mmCIF file of C-alpha atoms in Angstrom:
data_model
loop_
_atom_site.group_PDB
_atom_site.id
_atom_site.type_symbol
_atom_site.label_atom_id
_atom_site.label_comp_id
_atom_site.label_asym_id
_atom_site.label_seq_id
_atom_site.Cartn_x
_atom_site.Cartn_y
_atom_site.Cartn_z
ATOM 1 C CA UNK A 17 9.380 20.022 -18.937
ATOM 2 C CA UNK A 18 9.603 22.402 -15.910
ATOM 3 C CA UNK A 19 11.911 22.019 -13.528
ATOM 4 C CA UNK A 20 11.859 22.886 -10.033
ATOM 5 C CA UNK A 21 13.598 22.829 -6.389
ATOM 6 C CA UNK A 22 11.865 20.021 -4.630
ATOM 7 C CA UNK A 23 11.499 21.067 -0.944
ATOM 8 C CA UNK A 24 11.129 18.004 1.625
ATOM 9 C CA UNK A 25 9.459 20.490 3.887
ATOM 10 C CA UNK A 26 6.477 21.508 1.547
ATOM 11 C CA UNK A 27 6.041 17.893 0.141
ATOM 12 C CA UNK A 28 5.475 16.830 3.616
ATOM 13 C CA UNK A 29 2.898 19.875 4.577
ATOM 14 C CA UNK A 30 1.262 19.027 1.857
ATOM 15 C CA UNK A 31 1.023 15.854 2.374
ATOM 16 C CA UNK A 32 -0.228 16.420 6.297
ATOM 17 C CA UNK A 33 -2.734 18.831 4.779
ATOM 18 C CA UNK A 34 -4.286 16.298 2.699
ATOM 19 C CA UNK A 35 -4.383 13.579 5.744
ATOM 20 C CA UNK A 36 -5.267 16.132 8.498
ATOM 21 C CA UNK A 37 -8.358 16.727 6.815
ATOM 22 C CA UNK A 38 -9.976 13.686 7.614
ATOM 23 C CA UNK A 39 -9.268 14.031 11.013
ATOM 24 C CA UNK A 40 -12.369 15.827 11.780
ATOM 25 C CA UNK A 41 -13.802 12.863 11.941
ATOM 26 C CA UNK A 42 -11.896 10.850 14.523
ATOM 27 C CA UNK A 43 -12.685 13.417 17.416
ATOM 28 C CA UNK A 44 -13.502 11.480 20.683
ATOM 29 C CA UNK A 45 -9.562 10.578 21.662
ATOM 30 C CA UNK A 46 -9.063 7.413 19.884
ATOM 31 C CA UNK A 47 -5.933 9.608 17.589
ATOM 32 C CA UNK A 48 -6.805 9.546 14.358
ATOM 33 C CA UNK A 49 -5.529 10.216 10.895
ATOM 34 C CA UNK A 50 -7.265 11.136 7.274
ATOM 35 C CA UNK A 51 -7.253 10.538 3.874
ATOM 36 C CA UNK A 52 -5.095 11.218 1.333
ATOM 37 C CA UNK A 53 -6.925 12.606 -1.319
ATOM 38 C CA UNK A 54 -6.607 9.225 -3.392
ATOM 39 C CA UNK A 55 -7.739 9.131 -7.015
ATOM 40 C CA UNK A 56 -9.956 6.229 -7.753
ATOM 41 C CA UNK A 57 -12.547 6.171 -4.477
ATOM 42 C CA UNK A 58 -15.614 4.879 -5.956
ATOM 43 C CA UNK A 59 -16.870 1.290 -5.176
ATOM 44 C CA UNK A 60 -18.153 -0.649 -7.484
ATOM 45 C CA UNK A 61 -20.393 -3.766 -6.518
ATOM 46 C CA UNK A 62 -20.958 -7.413 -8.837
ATOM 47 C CA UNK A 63 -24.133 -5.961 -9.784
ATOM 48 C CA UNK A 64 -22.396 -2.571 -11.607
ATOM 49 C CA UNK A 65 -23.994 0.262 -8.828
ATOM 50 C CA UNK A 66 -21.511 2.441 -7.418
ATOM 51 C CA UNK A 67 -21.310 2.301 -3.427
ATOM 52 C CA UNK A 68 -18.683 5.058 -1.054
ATOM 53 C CA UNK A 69 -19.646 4.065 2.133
ATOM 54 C CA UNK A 70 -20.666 0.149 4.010
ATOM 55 C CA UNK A 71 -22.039 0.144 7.373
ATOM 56 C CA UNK A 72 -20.922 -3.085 9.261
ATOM 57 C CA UNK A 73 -23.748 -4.793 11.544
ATOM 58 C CA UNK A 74 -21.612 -6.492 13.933
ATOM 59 C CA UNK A 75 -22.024 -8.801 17.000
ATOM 60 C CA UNK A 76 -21.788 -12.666 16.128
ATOM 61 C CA UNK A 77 -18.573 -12.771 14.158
ATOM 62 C CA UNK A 78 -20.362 -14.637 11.559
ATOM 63 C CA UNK A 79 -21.793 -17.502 13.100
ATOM 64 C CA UNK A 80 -25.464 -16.927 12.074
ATOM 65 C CA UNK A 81 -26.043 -13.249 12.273
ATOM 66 C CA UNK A 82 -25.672 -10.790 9.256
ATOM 67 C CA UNK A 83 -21.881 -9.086 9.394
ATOM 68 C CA UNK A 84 -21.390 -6.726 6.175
ATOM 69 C CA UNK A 85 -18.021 -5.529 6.538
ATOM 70 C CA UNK A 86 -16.112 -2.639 4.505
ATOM 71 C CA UNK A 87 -12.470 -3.570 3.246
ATOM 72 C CA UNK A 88 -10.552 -0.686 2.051
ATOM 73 C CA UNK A 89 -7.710 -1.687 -0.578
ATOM 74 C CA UNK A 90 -6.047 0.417 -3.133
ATOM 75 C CA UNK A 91 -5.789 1.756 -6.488
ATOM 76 C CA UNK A 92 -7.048 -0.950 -9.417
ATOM 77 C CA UNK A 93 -3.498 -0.624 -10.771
ATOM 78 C CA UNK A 94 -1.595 -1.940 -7.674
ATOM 79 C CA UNK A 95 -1.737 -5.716 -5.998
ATOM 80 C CA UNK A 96 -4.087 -4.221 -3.470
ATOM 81 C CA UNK A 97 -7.161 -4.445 -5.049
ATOM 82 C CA UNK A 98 -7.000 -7.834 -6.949
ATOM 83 C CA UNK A 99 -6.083 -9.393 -3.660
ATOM 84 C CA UNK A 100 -8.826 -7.683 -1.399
ATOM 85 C CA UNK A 101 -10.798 -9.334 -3.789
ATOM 86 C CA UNK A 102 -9.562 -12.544 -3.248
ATOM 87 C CA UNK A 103 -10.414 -12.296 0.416
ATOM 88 C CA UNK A 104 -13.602 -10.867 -0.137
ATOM 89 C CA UNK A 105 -14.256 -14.085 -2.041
ATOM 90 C CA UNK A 106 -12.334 -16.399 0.523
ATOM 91 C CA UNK A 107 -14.203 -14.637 3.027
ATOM 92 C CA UNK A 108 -17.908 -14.521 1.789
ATOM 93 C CA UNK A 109 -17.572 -18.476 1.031
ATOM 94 C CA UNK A 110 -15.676 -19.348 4.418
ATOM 95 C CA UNK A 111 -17.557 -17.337 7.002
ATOM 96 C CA UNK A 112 -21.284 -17.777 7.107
ATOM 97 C CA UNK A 113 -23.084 -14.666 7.431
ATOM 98 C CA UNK A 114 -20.123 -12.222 6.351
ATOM 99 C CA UNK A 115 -20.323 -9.971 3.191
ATOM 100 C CA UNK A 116 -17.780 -8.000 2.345
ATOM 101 C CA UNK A 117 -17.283 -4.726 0.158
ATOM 102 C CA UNK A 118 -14.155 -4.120 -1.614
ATOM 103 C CA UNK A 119 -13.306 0.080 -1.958
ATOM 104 C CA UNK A 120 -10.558 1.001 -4.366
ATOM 105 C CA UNK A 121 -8.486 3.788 -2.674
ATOM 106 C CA UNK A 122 -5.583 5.675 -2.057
ATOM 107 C CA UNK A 123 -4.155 3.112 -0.076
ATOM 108 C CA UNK A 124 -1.806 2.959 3.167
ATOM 109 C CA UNK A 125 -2.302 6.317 4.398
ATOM 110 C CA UNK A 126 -6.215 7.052 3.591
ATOM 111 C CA UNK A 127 -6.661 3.634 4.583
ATOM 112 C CA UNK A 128 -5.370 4.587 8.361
ATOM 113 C CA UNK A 129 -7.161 7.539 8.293
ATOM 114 C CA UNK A 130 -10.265 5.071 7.641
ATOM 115 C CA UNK A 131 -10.020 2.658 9.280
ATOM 116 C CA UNK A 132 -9.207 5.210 12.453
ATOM 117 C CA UNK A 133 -12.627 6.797 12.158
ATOM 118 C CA UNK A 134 -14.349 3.430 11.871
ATOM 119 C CA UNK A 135 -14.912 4.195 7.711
ATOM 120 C CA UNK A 136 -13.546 0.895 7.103
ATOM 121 C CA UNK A 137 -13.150 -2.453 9.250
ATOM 122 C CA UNK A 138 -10.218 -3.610 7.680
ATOM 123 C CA UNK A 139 -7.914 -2.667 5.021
ATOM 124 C CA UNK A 140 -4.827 -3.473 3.702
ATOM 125 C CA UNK A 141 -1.825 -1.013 4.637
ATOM 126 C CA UNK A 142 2.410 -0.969 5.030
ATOM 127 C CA UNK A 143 3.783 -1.885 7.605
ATOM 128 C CA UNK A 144 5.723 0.841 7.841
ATOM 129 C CA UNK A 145 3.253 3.272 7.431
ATOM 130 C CA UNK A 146 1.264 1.462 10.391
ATOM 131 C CA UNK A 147 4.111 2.364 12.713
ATOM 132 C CA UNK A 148 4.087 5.443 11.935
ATOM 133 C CA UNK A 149 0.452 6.119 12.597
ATOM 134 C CA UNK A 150 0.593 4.250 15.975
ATOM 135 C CA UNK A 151 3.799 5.463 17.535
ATOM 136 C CA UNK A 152 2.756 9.347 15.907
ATOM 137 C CA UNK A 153 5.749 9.977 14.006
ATOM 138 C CA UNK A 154 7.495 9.287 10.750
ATOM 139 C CA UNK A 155 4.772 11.437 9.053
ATOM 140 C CA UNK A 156 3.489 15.159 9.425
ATOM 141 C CA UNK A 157 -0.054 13.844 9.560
ATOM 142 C CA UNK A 158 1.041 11.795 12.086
ATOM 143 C CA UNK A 159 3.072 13.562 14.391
ATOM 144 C CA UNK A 160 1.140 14.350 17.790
ATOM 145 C CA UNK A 161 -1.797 12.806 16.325
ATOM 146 C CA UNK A 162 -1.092 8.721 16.645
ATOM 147 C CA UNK A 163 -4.244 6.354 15.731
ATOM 148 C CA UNK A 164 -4.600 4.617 19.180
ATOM 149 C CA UNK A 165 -7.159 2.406 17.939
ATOM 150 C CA UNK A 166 -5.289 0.702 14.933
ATOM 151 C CA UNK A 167 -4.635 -2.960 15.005
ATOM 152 C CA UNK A 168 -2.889 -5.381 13.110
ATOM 153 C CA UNK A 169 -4.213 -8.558 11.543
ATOM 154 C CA UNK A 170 -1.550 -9.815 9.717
ATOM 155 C CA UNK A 171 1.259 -9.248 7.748
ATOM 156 C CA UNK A 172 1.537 -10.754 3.759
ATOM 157 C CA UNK A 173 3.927 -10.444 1.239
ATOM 158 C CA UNK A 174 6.905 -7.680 0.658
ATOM 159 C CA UNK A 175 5.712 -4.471 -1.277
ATOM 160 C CA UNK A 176 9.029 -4.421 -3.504
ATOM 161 C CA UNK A 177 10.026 -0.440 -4.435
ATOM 162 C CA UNK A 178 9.832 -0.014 -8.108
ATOM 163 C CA UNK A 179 11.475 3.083 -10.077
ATOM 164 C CA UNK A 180 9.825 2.496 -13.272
ATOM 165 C CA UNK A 181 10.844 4.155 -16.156
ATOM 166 C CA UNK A 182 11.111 3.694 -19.993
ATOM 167 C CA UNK A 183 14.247 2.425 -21.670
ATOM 168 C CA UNK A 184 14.372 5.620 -23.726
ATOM 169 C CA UNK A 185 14.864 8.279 -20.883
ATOM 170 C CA UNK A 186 18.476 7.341 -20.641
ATOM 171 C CA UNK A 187 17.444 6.569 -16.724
ATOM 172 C CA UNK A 188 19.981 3.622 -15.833
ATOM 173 C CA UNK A 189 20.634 4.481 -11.757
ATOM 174 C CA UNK A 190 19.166 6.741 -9.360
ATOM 175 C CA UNK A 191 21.920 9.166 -9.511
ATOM 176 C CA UNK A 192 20.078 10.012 -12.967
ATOM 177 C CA UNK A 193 17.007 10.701 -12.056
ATOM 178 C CA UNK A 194 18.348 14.114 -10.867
ATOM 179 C CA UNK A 195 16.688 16.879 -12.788
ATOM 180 C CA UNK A 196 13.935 14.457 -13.936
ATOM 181 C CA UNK A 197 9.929 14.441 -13.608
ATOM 182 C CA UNK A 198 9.227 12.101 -11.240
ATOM 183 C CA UNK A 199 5.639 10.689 -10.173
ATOM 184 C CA UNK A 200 6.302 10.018 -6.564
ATOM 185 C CA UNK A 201 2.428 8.456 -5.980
ATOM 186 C CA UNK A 202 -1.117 9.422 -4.645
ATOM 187 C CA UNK A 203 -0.776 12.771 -2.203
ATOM 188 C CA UNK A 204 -0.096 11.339 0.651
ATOM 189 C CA UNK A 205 -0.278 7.404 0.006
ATOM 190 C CA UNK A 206 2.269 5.147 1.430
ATOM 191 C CA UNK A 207 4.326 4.795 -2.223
ATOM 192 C CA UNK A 208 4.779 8.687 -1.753
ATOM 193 C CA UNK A 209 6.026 8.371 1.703
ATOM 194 C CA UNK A 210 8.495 5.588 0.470
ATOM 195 C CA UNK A 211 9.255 7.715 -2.365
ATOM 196 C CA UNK A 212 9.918 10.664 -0.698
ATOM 197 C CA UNK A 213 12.187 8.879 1.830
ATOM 198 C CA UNK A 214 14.114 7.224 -1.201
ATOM 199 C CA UNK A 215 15.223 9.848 -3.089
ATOM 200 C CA UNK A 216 16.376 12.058 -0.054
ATOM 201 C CA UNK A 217 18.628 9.331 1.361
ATOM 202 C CA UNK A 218 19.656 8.811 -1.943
ATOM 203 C CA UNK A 219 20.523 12.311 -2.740
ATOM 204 C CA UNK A 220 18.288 13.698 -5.123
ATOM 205 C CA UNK A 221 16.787 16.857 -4.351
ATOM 206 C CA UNK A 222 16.400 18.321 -7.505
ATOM 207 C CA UNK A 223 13.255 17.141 -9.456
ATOM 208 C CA UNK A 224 9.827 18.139 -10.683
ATOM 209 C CA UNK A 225 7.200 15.709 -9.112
ATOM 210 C CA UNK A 226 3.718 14.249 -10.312
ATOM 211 C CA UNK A 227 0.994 12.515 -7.938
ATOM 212 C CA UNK A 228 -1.391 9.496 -8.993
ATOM 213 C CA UNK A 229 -1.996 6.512 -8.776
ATOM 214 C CA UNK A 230 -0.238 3.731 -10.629
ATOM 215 C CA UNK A 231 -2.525 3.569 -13.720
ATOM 216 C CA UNK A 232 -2.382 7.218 -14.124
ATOM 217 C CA UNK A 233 1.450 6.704 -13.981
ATOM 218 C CA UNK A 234 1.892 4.085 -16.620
ATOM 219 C CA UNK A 235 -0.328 6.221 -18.764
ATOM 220 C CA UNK A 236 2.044 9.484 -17.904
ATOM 221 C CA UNK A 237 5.333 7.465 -19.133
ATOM 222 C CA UNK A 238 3.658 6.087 -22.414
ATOM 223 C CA UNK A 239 3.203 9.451 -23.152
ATOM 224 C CA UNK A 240 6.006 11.389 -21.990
ATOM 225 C CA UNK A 241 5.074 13.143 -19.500
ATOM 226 C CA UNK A 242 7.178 11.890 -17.017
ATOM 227 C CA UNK A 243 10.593 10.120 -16.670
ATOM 228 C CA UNK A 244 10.117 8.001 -13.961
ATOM 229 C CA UNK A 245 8.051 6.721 -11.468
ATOM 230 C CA UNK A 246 7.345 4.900 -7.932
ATOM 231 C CA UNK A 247 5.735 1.702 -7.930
ATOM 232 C CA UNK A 248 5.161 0.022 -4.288
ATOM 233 C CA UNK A 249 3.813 -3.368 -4.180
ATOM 234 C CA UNK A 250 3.765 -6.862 -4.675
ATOM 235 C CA UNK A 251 5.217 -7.975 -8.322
ATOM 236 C CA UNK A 252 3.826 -8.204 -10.972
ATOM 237 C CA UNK A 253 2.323 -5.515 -10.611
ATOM 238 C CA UNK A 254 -0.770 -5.089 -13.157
ATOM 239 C CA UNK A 255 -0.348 -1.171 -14.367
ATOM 240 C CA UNK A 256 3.716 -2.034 -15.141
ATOM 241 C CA UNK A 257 2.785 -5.677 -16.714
ATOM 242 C CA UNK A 258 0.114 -3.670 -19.214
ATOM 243 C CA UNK A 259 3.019 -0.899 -19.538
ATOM 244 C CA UNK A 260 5.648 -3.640 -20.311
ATOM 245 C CA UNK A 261 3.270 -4.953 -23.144
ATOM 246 C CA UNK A 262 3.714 -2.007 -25.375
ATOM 247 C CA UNK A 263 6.813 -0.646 -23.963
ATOM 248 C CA UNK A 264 10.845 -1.224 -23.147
ATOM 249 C CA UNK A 265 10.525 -0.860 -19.135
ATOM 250 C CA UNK A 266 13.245 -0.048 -16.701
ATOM 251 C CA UNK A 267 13.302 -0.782 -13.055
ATOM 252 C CA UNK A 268 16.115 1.287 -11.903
ATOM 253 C CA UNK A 269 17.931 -0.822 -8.959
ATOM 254 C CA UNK A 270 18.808 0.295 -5.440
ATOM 255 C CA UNK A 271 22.253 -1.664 -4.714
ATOM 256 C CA UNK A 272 25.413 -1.411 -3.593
ATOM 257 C CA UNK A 273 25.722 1.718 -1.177
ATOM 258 C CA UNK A 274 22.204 3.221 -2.525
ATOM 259 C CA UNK A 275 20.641 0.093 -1.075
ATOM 260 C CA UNK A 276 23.094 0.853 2.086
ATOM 261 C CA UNK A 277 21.885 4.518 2.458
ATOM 262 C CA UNK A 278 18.064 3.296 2.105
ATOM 263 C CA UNK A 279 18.010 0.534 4.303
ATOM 264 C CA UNK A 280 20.306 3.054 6.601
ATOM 265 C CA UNK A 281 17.722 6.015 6.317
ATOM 266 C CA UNK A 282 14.733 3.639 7.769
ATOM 267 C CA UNK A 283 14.297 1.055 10.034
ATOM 268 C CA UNK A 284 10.997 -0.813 7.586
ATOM 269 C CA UNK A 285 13.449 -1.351 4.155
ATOM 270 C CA UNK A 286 14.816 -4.977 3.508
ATOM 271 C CA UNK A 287 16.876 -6.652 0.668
ATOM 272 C CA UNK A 288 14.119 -7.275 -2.531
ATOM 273 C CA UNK A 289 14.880 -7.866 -6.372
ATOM 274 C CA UNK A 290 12.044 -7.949 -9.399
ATOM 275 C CA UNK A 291 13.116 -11.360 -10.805
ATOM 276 C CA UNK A 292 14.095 -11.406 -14.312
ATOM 277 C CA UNK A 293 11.271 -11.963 -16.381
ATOM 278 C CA UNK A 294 8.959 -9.924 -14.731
ATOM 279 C CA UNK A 295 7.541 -6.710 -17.339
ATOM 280 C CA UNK A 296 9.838 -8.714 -19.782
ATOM 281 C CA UNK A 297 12.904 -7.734 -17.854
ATOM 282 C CA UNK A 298 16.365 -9.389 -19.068
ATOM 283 C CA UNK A 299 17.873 -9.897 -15.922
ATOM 284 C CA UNK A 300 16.726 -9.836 -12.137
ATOM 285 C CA UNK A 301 17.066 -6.276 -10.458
ATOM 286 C CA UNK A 302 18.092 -5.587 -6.981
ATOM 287 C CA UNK A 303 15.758 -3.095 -4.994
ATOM 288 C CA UNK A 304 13.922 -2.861 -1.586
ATOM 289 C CA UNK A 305 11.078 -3.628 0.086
ATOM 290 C CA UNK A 306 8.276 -2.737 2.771
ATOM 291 C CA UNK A 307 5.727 -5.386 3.877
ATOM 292 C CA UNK A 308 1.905 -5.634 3.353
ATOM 293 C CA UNK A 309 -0.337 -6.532 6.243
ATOM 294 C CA UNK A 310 -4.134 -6.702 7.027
ATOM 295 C CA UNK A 311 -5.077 -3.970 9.941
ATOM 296 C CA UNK A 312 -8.099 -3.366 11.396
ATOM 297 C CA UNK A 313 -9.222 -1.373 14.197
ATOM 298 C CA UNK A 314 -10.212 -1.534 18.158
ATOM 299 C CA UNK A 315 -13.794 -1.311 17.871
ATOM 300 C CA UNK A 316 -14.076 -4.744 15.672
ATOM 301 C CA UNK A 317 -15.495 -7.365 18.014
ATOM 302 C CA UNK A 318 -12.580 -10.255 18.808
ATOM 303 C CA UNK A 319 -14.885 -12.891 16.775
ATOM 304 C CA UNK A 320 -15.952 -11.246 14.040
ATOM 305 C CA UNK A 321 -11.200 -10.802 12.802
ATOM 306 C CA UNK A 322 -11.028 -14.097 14.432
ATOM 307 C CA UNK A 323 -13.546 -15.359 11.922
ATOM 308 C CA UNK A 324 -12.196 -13.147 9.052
ATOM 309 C CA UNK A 325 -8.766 -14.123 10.093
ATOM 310 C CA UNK A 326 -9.670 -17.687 9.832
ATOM 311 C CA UNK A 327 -11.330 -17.972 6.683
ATOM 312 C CA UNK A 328 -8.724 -16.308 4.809
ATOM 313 C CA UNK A 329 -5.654 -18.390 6.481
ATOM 314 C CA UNK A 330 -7.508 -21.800 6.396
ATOM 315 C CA UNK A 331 -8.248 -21.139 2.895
ATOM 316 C CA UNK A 332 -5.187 -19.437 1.348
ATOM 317 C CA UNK A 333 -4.822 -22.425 -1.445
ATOM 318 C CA UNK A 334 -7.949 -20.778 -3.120
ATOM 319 C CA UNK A 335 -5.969 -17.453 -3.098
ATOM 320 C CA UNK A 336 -3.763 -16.995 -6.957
ATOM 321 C CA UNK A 337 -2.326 -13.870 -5.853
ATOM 322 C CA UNK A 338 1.089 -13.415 -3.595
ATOM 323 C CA UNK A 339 0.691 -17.700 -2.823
ATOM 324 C CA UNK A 340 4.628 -17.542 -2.680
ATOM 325 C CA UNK A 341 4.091 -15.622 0.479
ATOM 326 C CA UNK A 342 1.132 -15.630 2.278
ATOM 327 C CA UNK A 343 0.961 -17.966 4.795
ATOM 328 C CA UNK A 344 -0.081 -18.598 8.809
ATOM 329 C CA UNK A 345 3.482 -19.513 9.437
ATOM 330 C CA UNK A 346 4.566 -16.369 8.075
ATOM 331 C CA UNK A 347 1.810 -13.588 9.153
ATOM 332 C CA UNK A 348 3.428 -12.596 12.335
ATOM 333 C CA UNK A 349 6.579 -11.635 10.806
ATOM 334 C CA UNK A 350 7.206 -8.030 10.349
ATOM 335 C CA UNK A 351 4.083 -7.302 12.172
ATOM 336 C CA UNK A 352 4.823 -3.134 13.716
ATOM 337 C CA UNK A 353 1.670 -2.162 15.597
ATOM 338 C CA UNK A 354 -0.006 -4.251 18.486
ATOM 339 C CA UNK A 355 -2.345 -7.301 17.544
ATOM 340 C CA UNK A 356 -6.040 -7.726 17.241
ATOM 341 C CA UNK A 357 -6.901 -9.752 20.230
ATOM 342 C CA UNK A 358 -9.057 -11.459 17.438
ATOM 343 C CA UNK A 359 -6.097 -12.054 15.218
ATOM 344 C CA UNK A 360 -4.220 -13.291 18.333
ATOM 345 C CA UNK A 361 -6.824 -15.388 19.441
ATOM 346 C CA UNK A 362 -6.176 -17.583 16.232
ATOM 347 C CA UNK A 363 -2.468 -17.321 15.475
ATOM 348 C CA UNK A 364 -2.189 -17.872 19.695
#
């Protein structure tokens, strides 16, 4: 496998090159972000036609008018998309009126970039990667160009930060994954913005680097084409269980003074472990975590998130997925942006 230098400086131009272009369309002041240039983008509905785009018809929050509302998620590999369509159900049978349209995507960072130019109504995004686009920092696409009009909803679970790899690459701590091929996530996504701030506060500097989704991933260590990769989300999550059916996986753990010099290097990282168990693992691994959260933007009317906002926290017994976590009590905590005055109105 080739090896190369990896440059911090040209991951993150590329990455800002990727986001910037989407934000074309966000001219009119309200800041602004892109898209990430996310592998799977395509919708597809119940009845099997493919759908990119949802217009929303908006103005009774779902008490007797027709609301048809876009909800960007994530790759089909991560926790993202199962969930979203969860809600989408929880939603559609909670909310009279309200239809809802799940979009697999790049996640976190094209969803910003979405939801900033009014693409999507909500989506699911990190927590940390929402600070970053509101304050206009933290990332090159970012900087000078903070989304003034996103909003949070809620916040859900802890995205735990998995470095998968295969038992036969030797990989056993991060230290070893100098040297190595390394999918870091979609261009641009959140998981390559975690990623990328891992491995520098860690120390590794030297590596060749890969960019796709999860799926894609799983698929590039069955076959050898990689030695590792980055994993953000919720555990299980699906592309590692389907990896661990056929294969000896590895999460490599962040402890000790890693975990130190991560949790050190940003302000969004907290304790985590992937219990043992999970992808048939023979022990519980220590690691880190981000948080998930619901965001929307500005431009939603207050009832229409109070009503989404409701139907999903009223009703999260008829959710299977993160149950350990989601929960009213809870959905404040780690929130980084300012609230939906929709989302306030409920959780008061």
């Amino acid at each position: 496998m080739d090896r190369k230098k990896f440059n911090r400086r040209d991951f993150l131009a590329a990455t800002g090159t990727a986001a910037i272009a989407g934000l074309a369309g966000c001219a009119g002041g309200d800041g602004g972000d892109g898209g990430d240039g996310g592998a799977e983008t395509d919708t597809e509905t119940e009845s099997g036609e493919m759908e990119t785009e949802t217009e929303t018809e908006s103005g009774d929050g779902g008490s007797g008018g027709t609301n048809r509302i876009s909800w960007h998620a994530g790759g089909t590999g991560g926790t993202y998309f199962p969930l979203s369509n969860e809600f989408k159900d929880v939603i559609e049978s909670n909310a009279d009126g309200i239809t809802v349209q799940v979009q697999s995507t790049g996640a976190s960072v094209e969803n910003v970039g979405s939801l900033a130019r009014g693409d999507a109504d909500f989506a699911l995004i990190q927590n940390d990667v929402a600070f970053f686009a509101a304050n206009g920092s933290g990332i090159d696409a970012f900087e000078g160009n903070a989304v003034d009009n996103l909003r949070g909803v809620a916040t859900l679970y802890p995205e735990t930060i998995h470095i998968v790899t295969l038992a036969d690459t030797g990989i056993e701590s991060p230290s070893d994954l100098s040297g190595a091929t390394i999918n870091t996530g979609d261009l641009g996504s959140g998981t390559q913005v975690n990623a990328n701030q891992i491995l520098e506060a860690l120390g590794i500097t030297d590596y060749s680097e890969q960019n796709t989704g999860f799926s894609q991933a799983s698929d590039q260590l069955k076959n050898g084409d990689i030695d590792a990769a980055f994993v953000v989300g919720g555990y299980p999550v699906g592309a590692i269980e389907e990896l661990g059916a056929t294969e000896d996986v590895r999460i490599v753990p962040i402890e000790g003074d890693d975990r130190t010099s991560v949790k050190d290097a940003a302000p969004f990282y907290a304790d985590d472990e992937v219990p043992e168990g999970t992808y048939g693992l023979d022990s519980a691994v220590p690691t880190v975590a981000v948080q998930a959260m619901i965001a929307t933007n500005a431009e939603q009317p207050e009832d229409l998130v109070e009503t989404v906002t409701a139907a999903i926290f009223d009703n999260v017994d008829s959710l299977t997925i993160k149950t350990d976590f989601i929960s009213a009590e809870s959905a404040q905590d780690g929130m980084s942006i300012d609230l939906h005055p929709g989302a306030q109105a409920y959780f008061g």
